[in-house]
Tab-separated table of C-alpha atoms in Angstrom:
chain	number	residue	atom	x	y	z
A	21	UNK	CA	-22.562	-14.637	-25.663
A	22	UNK	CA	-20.512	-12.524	-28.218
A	23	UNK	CA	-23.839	-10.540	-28.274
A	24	UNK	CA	-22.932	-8.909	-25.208
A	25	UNK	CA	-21.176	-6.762	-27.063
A	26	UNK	CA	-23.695	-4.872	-28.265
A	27	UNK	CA	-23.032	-5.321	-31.899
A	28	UNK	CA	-23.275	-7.412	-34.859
A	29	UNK	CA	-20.556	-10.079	-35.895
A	30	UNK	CA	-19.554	-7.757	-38.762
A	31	UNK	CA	-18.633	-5.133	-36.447
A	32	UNK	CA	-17.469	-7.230	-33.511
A	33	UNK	CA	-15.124	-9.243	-36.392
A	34	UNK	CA	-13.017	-5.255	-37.352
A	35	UNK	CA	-13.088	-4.442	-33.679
A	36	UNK	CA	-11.373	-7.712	-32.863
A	37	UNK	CA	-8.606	-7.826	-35.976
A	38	UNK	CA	-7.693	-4.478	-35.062
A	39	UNK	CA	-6.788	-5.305	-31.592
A	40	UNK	CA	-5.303	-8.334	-32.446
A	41	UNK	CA	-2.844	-5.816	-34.657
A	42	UNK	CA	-2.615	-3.473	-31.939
A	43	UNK	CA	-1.397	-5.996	-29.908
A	44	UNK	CA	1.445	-7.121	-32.174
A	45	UNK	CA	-0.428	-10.629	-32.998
A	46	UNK	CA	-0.737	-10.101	-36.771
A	47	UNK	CA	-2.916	-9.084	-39.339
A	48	UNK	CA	-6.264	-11.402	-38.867
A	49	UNK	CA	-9.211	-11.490	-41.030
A	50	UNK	CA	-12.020	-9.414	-40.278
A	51	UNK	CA	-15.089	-11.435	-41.599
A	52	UNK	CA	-18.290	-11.629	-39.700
A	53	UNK	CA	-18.503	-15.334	-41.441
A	54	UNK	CA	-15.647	-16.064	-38.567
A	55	UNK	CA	-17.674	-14.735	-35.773
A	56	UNK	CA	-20.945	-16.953	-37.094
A	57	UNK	CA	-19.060	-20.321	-36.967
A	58	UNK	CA	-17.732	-19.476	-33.225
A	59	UNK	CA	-20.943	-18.811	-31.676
A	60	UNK	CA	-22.697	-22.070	-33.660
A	61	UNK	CA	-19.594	-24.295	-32.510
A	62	UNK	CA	-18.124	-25.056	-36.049
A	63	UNK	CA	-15.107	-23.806	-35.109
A	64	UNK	CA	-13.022	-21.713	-31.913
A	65	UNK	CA	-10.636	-19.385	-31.714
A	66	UNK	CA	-6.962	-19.902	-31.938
A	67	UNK	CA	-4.272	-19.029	-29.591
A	68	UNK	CA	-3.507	-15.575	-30.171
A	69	UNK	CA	-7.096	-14.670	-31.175
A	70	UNK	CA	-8.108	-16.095	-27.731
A	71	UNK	CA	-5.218	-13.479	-26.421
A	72	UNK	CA	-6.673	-10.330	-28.101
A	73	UNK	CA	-10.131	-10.969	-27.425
A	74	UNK	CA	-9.336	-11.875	-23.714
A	75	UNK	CA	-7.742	-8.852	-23.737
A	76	UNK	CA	-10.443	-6.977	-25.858
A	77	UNK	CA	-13.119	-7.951	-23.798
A	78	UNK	CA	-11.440	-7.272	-19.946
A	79	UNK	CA	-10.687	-11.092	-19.171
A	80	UNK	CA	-7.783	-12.625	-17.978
A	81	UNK	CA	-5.709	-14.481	-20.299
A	82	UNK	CA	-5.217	-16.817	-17.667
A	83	UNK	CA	-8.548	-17.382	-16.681
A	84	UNK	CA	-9.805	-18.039	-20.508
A	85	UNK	CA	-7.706	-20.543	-20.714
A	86	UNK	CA	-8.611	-22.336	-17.375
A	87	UNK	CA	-12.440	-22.169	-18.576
A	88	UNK	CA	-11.922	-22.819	-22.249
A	89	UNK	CA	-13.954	-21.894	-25.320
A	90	UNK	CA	-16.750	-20.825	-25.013
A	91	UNK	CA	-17.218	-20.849	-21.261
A	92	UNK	CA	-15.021	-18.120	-20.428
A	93	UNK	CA	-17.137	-15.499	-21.972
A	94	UNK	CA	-19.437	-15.088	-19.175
A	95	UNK	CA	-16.297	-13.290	-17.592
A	96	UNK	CA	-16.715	-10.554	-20.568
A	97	UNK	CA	-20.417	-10.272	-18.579
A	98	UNK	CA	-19.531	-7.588	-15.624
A	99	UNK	CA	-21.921	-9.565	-12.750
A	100	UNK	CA	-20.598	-12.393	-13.865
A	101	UNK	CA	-16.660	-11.494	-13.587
A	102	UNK	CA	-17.440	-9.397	-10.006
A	103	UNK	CA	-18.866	-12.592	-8.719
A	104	UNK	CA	-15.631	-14.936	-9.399
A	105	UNK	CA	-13.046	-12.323	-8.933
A	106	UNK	CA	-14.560	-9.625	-6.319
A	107	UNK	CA	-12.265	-9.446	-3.244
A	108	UNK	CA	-13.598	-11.673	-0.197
A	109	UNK	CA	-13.972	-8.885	1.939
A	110	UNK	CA	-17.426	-7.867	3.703
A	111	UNK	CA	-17.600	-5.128	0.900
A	112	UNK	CA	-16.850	-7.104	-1.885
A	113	UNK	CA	-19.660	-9.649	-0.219
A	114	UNK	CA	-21.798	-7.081	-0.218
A	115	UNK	CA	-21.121	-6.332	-4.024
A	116	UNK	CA	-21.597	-9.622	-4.866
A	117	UNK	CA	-24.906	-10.026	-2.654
A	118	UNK	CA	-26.610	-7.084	-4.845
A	119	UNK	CA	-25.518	-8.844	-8.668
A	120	UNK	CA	-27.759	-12.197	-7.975
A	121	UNK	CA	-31.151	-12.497	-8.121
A	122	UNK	CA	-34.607	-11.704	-9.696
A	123	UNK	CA	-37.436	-13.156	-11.622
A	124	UNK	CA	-35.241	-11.715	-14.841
A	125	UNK	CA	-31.966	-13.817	-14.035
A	126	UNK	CA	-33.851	-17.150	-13.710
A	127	UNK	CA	-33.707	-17.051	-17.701
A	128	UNK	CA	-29.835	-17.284	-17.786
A	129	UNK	CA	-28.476	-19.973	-19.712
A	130	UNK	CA	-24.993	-20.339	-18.361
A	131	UNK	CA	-22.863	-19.873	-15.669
A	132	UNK	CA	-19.920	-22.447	-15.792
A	133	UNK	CA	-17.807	-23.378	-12.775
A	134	UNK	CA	-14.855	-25.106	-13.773
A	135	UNK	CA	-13.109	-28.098	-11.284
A	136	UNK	CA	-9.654	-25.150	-11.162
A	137	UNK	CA	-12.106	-22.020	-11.075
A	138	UNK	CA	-14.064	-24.291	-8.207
A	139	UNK	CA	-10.663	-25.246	-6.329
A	140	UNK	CA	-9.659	-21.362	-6.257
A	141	UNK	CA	-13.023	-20.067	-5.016
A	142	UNK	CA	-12.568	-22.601	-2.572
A	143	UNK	CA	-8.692	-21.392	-1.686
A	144	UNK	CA	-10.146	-17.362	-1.853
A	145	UNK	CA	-13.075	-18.496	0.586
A	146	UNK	CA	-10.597	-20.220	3.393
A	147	UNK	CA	-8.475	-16.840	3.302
A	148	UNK	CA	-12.066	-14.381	3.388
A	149	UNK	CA	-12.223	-11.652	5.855
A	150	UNK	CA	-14.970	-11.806	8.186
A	151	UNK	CA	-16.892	-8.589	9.014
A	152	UNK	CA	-15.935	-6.238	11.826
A	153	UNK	CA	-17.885	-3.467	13.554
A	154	UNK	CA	-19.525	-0.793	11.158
A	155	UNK	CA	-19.380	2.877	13.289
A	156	UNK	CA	-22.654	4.770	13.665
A	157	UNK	CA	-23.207	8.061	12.207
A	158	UNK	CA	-25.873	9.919	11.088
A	159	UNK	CA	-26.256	8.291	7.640
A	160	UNK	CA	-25.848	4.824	9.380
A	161	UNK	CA	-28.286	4.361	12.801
A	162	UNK	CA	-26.870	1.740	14.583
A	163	UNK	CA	-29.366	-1.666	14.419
A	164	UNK	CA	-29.287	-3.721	17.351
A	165	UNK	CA	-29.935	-8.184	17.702
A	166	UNK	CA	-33.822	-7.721	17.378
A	167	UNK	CA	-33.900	-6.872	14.087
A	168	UNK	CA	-31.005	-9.656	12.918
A	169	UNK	CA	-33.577	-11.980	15.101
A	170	UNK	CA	-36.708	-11.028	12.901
A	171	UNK	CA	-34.498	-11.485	9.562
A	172	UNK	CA	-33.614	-14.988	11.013
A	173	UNK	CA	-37.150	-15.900	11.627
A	174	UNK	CA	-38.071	-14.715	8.656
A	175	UNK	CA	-35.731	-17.081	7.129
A	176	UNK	CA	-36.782	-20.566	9.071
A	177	UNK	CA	-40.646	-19.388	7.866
A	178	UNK	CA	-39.053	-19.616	4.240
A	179	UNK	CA	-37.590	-23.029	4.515
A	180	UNK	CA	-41.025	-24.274	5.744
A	181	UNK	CA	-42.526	-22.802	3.406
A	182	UNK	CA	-40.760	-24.447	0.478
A	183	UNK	CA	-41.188	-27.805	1.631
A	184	UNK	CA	-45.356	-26.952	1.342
A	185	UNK	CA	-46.000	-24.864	-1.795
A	186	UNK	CA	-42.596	-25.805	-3.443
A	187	UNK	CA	-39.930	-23.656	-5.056
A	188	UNK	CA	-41.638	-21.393	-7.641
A	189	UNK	CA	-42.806	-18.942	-5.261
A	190	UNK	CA	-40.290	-19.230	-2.962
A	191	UNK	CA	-37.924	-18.079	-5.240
A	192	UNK	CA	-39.181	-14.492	-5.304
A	193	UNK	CA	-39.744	-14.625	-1.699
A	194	UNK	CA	-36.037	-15.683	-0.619
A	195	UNK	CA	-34.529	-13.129	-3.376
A	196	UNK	CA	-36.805	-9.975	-1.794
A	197	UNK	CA	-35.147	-11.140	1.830
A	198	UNK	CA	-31.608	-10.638	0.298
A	199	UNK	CA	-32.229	-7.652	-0.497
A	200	UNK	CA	-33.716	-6.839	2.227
A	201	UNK	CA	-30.545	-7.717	3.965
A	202	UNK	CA	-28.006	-5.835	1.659
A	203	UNK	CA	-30.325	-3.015	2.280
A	204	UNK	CA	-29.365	-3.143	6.089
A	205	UNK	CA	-25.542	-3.936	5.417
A	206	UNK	CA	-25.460	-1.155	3.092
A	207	UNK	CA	-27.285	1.570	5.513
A	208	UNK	CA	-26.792	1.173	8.512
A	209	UNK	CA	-24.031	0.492	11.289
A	210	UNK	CA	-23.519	-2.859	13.707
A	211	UNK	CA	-21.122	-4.675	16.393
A	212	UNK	CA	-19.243	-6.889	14.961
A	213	UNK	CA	-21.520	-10.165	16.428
A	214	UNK	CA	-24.267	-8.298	14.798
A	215	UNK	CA	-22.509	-7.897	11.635
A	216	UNK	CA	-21.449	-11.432	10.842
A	217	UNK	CA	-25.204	-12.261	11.761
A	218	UNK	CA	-26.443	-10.516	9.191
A	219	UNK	CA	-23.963	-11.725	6.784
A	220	UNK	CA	-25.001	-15.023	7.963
A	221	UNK	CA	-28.788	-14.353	7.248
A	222	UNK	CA	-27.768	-13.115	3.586
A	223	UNK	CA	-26.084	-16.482	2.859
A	224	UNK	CA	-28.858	-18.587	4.169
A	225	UNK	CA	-30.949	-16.288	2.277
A	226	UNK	CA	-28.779	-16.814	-1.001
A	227	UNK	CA	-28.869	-20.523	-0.395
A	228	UNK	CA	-32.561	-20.841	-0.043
A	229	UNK	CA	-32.338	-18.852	-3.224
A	230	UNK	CA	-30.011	-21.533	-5.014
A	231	UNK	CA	-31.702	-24.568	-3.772
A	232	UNK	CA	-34.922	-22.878	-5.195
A	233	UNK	CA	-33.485	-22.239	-8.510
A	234	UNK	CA	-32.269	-25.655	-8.451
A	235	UNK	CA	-36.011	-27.327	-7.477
A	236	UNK	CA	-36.868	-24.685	-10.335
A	237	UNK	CA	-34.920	-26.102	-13.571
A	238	UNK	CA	-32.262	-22.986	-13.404
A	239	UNK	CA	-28.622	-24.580	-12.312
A	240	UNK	CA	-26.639	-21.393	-13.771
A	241	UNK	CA	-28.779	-19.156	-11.714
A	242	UNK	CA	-28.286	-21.684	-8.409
A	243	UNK	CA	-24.485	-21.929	-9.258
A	244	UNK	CA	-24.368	-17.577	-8.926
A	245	UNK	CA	-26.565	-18.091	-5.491
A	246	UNK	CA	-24.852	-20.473	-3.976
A	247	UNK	CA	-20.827	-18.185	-4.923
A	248	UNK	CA	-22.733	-15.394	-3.517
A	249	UNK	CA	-24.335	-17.211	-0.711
A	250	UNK	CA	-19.738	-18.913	0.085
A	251	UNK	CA	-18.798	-15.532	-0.166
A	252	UNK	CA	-21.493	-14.247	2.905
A	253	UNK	CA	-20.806	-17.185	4.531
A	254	UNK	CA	-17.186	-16.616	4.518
A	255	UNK	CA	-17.759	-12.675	6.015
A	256	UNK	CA	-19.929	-14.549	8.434
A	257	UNK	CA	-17.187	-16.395	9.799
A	258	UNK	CA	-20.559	-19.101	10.737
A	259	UNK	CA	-19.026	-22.612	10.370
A	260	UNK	CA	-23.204	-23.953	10.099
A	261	UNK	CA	-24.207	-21.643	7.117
A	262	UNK	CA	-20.728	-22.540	5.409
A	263	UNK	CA	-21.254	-25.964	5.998
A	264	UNK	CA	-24.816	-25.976	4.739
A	265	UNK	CA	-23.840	-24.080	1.788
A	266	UNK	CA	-21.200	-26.393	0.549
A	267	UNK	CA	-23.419	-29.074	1.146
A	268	UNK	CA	-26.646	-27.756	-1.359
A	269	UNK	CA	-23.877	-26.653	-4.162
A	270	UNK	CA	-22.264	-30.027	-3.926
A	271	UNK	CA	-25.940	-31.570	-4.502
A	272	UNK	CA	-25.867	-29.503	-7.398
A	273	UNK	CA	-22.472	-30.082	-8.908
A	274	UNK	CA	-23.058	-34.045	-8.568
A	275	UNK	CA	-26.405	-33.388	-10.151
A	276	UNK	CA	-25.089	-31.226	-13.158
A	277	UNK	CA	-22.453	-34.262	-13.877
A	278	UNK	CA	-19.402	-32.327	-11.645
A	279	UNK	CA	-19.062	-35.513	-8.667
A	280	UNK	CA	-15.391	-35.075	-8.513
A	281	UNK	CA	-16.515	-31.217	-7.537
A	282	UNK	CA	-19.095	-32.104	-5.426
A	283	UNK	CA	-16.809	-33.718	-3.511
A	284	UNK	CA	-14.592	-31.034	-3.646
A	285	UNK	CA	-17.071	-29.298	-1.801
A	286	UNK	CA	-17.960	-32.015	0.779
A	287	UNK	CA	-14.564	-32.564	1.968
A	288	UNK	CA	-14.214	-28.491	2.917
A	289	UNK	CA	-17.622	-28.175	4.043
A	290	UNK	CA	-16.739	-31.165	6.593
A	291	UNK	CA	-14.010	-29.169	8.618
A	292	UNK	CA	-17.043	-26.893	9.257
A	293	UNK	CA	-19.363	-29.252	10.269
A	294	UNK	CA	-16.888	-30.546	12.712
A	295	UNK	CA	-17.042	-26.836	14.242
A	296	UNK	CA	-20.511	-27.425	14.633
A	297	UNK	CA	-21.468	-30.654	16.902
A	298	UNK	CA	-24.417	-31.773	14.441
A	299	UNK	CA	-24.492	-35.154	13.840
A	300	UNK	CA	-27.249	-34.216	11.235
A	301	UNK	CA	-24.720	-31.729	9.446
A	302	UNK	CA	-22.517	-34.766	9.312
A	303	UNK	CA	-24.964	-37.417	8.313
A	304	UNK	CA	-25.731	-35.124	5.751
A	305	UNK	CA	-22.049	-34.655	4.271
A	306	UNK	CA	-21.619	-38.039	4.145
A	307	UNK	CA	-25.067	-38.913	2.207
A	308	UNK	CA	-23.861	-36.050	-0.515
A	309	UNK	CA	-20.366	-37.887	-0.709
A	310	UNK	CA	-22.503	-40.736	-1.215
A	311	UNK	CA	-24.116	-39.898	-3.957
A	312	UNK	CA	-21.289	-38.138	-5.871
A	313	UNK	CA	-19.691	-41.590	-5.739
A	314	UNK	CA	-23.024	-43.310	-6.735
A	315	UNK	CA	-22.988	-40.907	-9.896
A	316	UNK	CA	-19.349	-41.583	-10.612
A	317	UNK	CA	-20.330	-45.433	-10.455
A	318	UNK	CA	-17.988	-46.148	-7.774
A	319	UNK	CA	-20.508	-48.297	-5.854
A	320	UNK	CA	-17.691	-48.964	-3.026
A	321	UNK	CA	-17.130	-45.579	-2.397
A	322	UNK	CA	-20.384	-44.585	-2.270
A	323	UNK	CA	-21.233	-47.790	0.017
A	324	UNK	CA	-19.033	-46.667	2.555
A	325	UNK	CA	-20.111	-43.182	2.659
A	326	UNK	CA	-23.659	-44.203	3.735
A	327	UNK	CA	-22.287	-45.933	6.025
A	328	UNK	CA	-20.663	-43.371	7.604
A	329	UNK	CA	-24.055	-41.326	7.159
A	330	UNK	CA	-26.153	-44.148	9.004
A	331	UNK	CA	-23.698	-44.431	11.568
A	332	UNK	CA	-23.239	-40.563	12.205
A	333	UNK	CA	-27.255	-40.436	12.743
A	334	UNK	CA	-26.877	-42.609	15.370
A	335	UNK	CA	-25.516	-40.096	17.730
A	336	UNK	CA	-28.119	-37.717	16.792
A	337	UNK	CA	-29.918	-35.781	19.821
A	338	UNK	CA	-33.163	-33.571	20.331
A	339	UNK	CA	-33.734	-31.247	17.441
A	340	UNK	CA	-33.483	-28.505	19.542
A	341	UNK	CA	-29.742	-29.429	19.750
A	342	UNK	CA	-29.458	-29.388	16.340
A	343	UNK	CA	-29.328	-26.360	13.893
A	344	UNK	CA	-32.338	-24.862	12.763
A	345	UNK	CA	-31.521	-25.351	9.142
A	346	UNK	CA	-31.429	-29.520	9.098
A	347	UNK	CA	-34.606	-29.502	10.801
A	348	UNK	CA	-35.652	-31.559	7.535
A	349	UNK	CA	-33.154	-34.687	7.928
A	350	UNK	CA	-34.095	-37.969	9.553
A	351	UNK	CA	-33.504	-41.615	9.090
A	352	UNK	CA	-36.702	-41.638	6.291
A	353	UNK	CA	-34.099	-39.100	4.637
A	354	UNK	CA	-31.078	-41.051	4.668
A	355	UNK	CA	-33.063	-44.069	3.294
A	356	UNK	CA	-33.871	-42.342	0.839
A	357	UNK	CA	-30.717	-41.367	-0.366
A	358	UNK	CA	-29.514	-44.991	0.056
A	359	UNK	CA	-32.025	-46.141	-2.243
A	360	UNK	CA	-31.404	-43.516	-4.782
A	361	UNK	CA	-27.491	-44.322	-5.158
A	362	UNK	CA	-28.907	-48.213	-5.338
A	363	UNK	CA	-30.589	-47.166	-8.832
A	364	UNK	CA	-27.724	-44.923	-9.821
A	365	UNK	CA	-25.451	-48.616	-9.641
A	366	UNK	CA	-28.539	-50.441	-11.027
A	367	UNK	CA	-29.061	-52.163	-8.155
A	368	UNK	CA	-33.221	-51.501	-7.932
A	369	UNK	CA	-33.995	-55.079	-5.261
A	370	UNK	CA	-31.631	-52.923	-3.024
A	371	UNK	CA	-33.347	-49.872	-3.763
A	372	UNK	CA	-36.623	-51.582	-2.403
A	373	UNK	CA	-35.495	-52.602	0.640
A	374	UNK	CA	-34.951	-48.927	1.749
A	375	UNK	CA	-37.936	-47.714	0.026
A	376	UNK	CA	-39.393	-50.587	2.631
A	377	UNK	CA	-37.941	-49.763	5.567
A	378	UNK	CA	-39.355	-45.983	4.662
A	379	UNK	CA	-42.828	-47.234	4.731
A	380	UNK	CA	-42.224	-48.986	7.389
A	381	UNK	CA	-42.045	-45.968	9.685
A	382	UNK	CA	-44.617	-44.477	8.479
A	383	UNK	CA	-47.053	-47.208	9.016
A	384	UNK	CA	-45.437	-47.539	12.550
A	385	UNK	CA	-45.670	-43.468	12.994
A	386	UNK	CA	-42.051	-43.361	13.676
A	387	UNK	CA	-41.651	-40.228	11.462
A	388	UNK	CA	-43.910	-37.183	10.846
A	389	UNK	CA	-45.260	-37.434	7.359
A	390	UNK	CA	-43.176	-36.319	4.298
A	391	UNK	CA	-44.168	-33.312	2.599
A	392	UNK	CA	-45.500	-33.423	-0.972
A	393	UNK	CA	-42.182	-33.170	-2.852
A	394	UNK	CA	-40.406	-35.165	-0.907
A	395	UNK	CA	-43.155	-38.241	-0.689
A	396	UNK	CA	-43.720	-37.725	-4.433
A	397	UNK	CA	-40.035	-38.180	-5.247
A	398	UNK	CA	-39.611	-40.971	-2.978
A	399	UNK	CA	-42.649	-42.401	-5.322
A	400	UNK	CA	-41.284	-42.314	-8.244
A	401	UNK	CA	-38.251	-43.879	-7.635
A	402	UNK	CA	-39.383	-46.533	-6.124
A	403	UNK	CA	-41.853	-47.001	-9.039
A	404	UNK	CA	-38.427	-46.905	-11.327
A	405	UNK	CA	-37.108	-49.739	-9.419
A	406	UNK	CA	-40.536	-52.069	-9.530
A	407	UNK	CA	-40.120	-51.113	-13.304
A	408	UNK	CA	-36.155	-52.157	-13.427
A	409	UNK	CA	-37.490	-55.515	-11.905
A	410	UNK	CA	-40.330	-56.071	-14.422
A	411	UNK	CA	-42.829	-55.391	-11.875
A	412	UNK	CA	-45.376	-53.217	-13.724
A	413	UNK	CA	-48.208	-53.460	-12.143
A	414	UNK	CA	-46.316	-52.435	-8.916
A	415	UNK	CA	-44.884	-49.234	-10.947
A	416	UNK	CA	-48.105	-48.151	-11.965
A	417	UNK	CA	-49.583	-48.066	-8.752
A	418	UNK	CA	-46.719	-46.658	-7.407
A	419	UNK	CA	-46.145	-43.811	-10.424
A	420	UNK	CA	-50.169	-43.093	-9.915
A	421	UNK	CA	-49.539	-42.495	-6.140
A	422	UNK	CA	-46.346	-40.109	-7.112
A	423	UNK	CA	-48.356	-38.049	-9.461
A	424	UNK	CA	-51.305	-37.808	-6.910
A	425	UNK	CA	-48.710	-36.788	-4.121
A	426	UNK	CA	-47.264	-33.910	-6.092
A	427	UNK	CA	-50.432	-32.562	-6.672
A	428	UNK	CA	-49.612	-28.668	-7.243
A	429	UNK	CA	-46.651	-28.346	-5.725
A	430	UNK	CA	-44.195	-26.101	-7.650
A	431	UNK	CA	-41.083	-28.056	-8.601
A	432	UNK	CA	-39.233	-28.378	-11.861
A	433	UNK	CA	-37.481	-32.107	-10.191
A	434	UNK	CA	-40.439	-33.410	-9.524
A	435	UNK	CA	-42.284	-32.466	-12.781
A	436	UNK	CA	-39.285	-33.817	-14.720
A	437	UNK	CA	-38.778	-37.016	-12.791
A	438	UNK	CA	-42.697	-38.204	-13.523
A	439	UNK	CA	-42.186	-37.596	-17.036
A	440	UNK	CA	-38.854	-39.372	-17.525
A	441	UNK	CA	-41.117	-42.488	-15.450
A	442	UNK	CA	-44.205	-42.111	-17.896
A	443	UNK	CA	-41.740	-42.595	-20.862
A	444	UNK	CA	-40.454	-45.495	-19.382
A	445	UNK	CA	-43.605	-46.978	-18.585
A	446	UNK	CA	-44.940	-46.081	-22.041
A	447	UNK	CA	-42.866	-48.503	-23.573
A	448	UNK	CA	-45.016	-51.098	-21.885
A	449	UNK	CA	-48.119	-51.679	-24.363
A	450	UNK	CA	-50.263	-53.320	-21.075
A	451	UNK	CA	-53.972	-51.997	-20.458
A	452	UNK	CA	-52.689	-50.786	-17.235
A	453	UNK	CA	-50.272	-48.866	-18.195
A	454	UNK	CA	-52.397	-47.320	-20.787
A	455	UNK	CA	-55.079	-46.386	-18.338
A	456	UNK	CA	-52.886	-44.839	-16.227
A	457	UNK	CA	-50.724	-42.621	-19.620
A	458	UNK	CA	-54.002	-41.135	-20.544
A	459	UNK	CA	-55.377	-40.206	-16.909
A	460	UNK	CA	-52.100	-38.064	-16.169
């Protein structure tokens, strides 16, 4: 990330020493040899080389320090340092709306969130401003609740669609709706209710944007989505978009190996939820606590959390009582989780017995029908588990039905979970197994 610069190391190497003179550090070598062994890891800067290139480069000294070598650099990047330290104010939302996004930024590498740089966010976000009236003049007509109405629609049409073609082309879709909506924040004028709608619709937006990137392979790019998507959600003042927010980011924080930050993220997204009288919203907290513990390995921590999640679904009403954006959680769903965090503690004859009681409503037509993804995911965990019992004649069948399921959906999960089971199984020389390697 030194390359940001715009230079070579030679250069970058005199720019730095004489800085660190100017600054009254000392005379320092200038040798582009230096700069080489940072970038490949052989070697990191010391103290008061950390100072003058923090101070070189526009970052806070304190802030370097917090992320540590070489994570901090992506504050040198301008997008990057406006998205962490923008004000939280409806312009400063805005700001940070327009710096995410685009096919071009799915190819970023980094983005890291430290557990401090994740706890102030999280302070900065509880103190945001929420957005007030905008006055109309003649640059800025005045938009009225039919338009915020056709954004939102637009938005539940986006979900759906994700769950049937999968992320890839989602991506693009959810990113063009953003804009879409900084487009209207920037020109033109609103009540206040209006306002905070909008900023509502670009965090849901951002968020469909994150969870795509995340379905997609890209967790840097999700992890600048979902900051963007907090920082709407906080104009917005809307307890169900901040709640649902928290809730995707901690998936991906447990995900990226962060649980103690994913649960960071649970316990403030839970005051919202409380705001919001879904038991879905809950149930759904609680199954992302649960598997942050199941990832940390505390199996009675996470035991207790689903729990909590089974018995918050039992007060669950119509869906038309519910928010539009859990419209995807039911019992089927929290099984699922449960058997997941069963294989995370290597407990697979556990795992089965929700993978059962899954199939169980289906056969019985309790629950609509899963969607590709989701059936094919559900699949091939449950074909891990016949595996971690020895079963494999019951994992191949099972791993042939997940690979059928998928089909051509578009996700990066999916695709990577059926190739981390077709290693497995290919350590099993069996004619079965064999057959079913070479036919997918």
């Amino acid at each position: 990330m030194l390359d940001q610069e715009r230079c070579d190391g030679g250069t970058f190497a005199r720019r730095l020493a004489a800085h660190h003179q100017q600054l009254g550090l000392g005379t320092m070598a200038g040798r582009p040899e230096k700069i080489s062994r940072w970038k490949k890891g052989r070697s990191r800067p010391d103290r008061r080389a950390t100072i003058a290139m923090a101070d070189m480069l526009g970052v806070p000294l304190d802030q370097a320090h917090s992320l540590g070598w070489p994570h901090w650099l992506q504050l040198a990047l301008r997008d990057d340092r406006a998205l962490i330290v923008s004000p939280w104010t409806p312009s400063g939302t805005v700001r940070a709306l327009e710096l995410v996004g685009g096919p071009a930024d799915m190819e970023r590498r980094e983005f890291v969130i430290t557990g401090g740089t994740l706890a102030a966010l999280l302070a900065s976000w509880s103190a945001a401003a929420p957005a007030t009236a905008v006055l109309a003049s003649d640059r800025r007509p005045l938009i009225n609740d039919d338009i915020v109405r056709l954004i939102e629609d637009r938005l539940a049409t986006l979900r759906h669609l994700d769950d049937r073609i999968g992320s890839g082309q989602t991506y693009a879709l959810a990113c063009a709706e953003r804009r879409l909506i900084v487009h209207t924040l920037r020109n033109t004028s609103y009540s206040t209710a209006t306002g905070r709608r909008l900023f509502a619709a670009a965090a849901e937006a951002s968020r469909v944007s994150g969870w795509c990137a995340v379905d997609s392979g890209h967790p840097a790019q999700a992890q600048r989505h979902y900051l963007a998507a907090l920082r709407s959600a906080g104009s917005a003042a809307d307890p169900v978009v901040t709640a649902n927010t928290l809730s995707f980011w901690a998936m991906l924080r447990y995900s990226t190996g962060d649980p103690a930050g994913a649960l960071q993220l649970v316990d403030a997204a839970h005051r919202h939820a409380a705001r919001t009288g879904s038991p879905r919203m809950t149930a759904v907290l609680h199954a992302r606590a649960s598997r942050a513990h199941a990832r940390a390995g505390n199996t009675f921590a996470s035991r207790r959390a689903e729990h909590a999640m089974f018995d918050t679904y039992e007060r669950v009403g119509p869906p038309d009582d519910e928010p539009a954006c859990v419209y995807w959680i039911n019992r089927d769903e929290l099984h699922g989780w449960a058997a997941t965090n069963a294989l995370d503690l290597r407990d697979p004859r556990r795992a089965l017995t929700h993978h059962t009681a899954i199939a169980i409503a289906r056969r019985t037509g309790a629950h609509d029908q899963p969607h590709p993804r989701t059936a094919a995911l559900r699949l091939a965990r449950e074909a891990d588990a016949h595996l971690a019992l020895g079963d494999i004649d019951a994992a191949v069948h099972t791993a042939d039905q997940a690979v059928q399921t998928l089909g051509g959906v578009a996700s990066s999960r999916g695709t990577s979970l059926l190739t981390g089971l077709k290693n497995k199984l290919a350590a099993h020389k069996t004619p079965l197994v064999k057959d079913f390697l070479e036919s997918n």
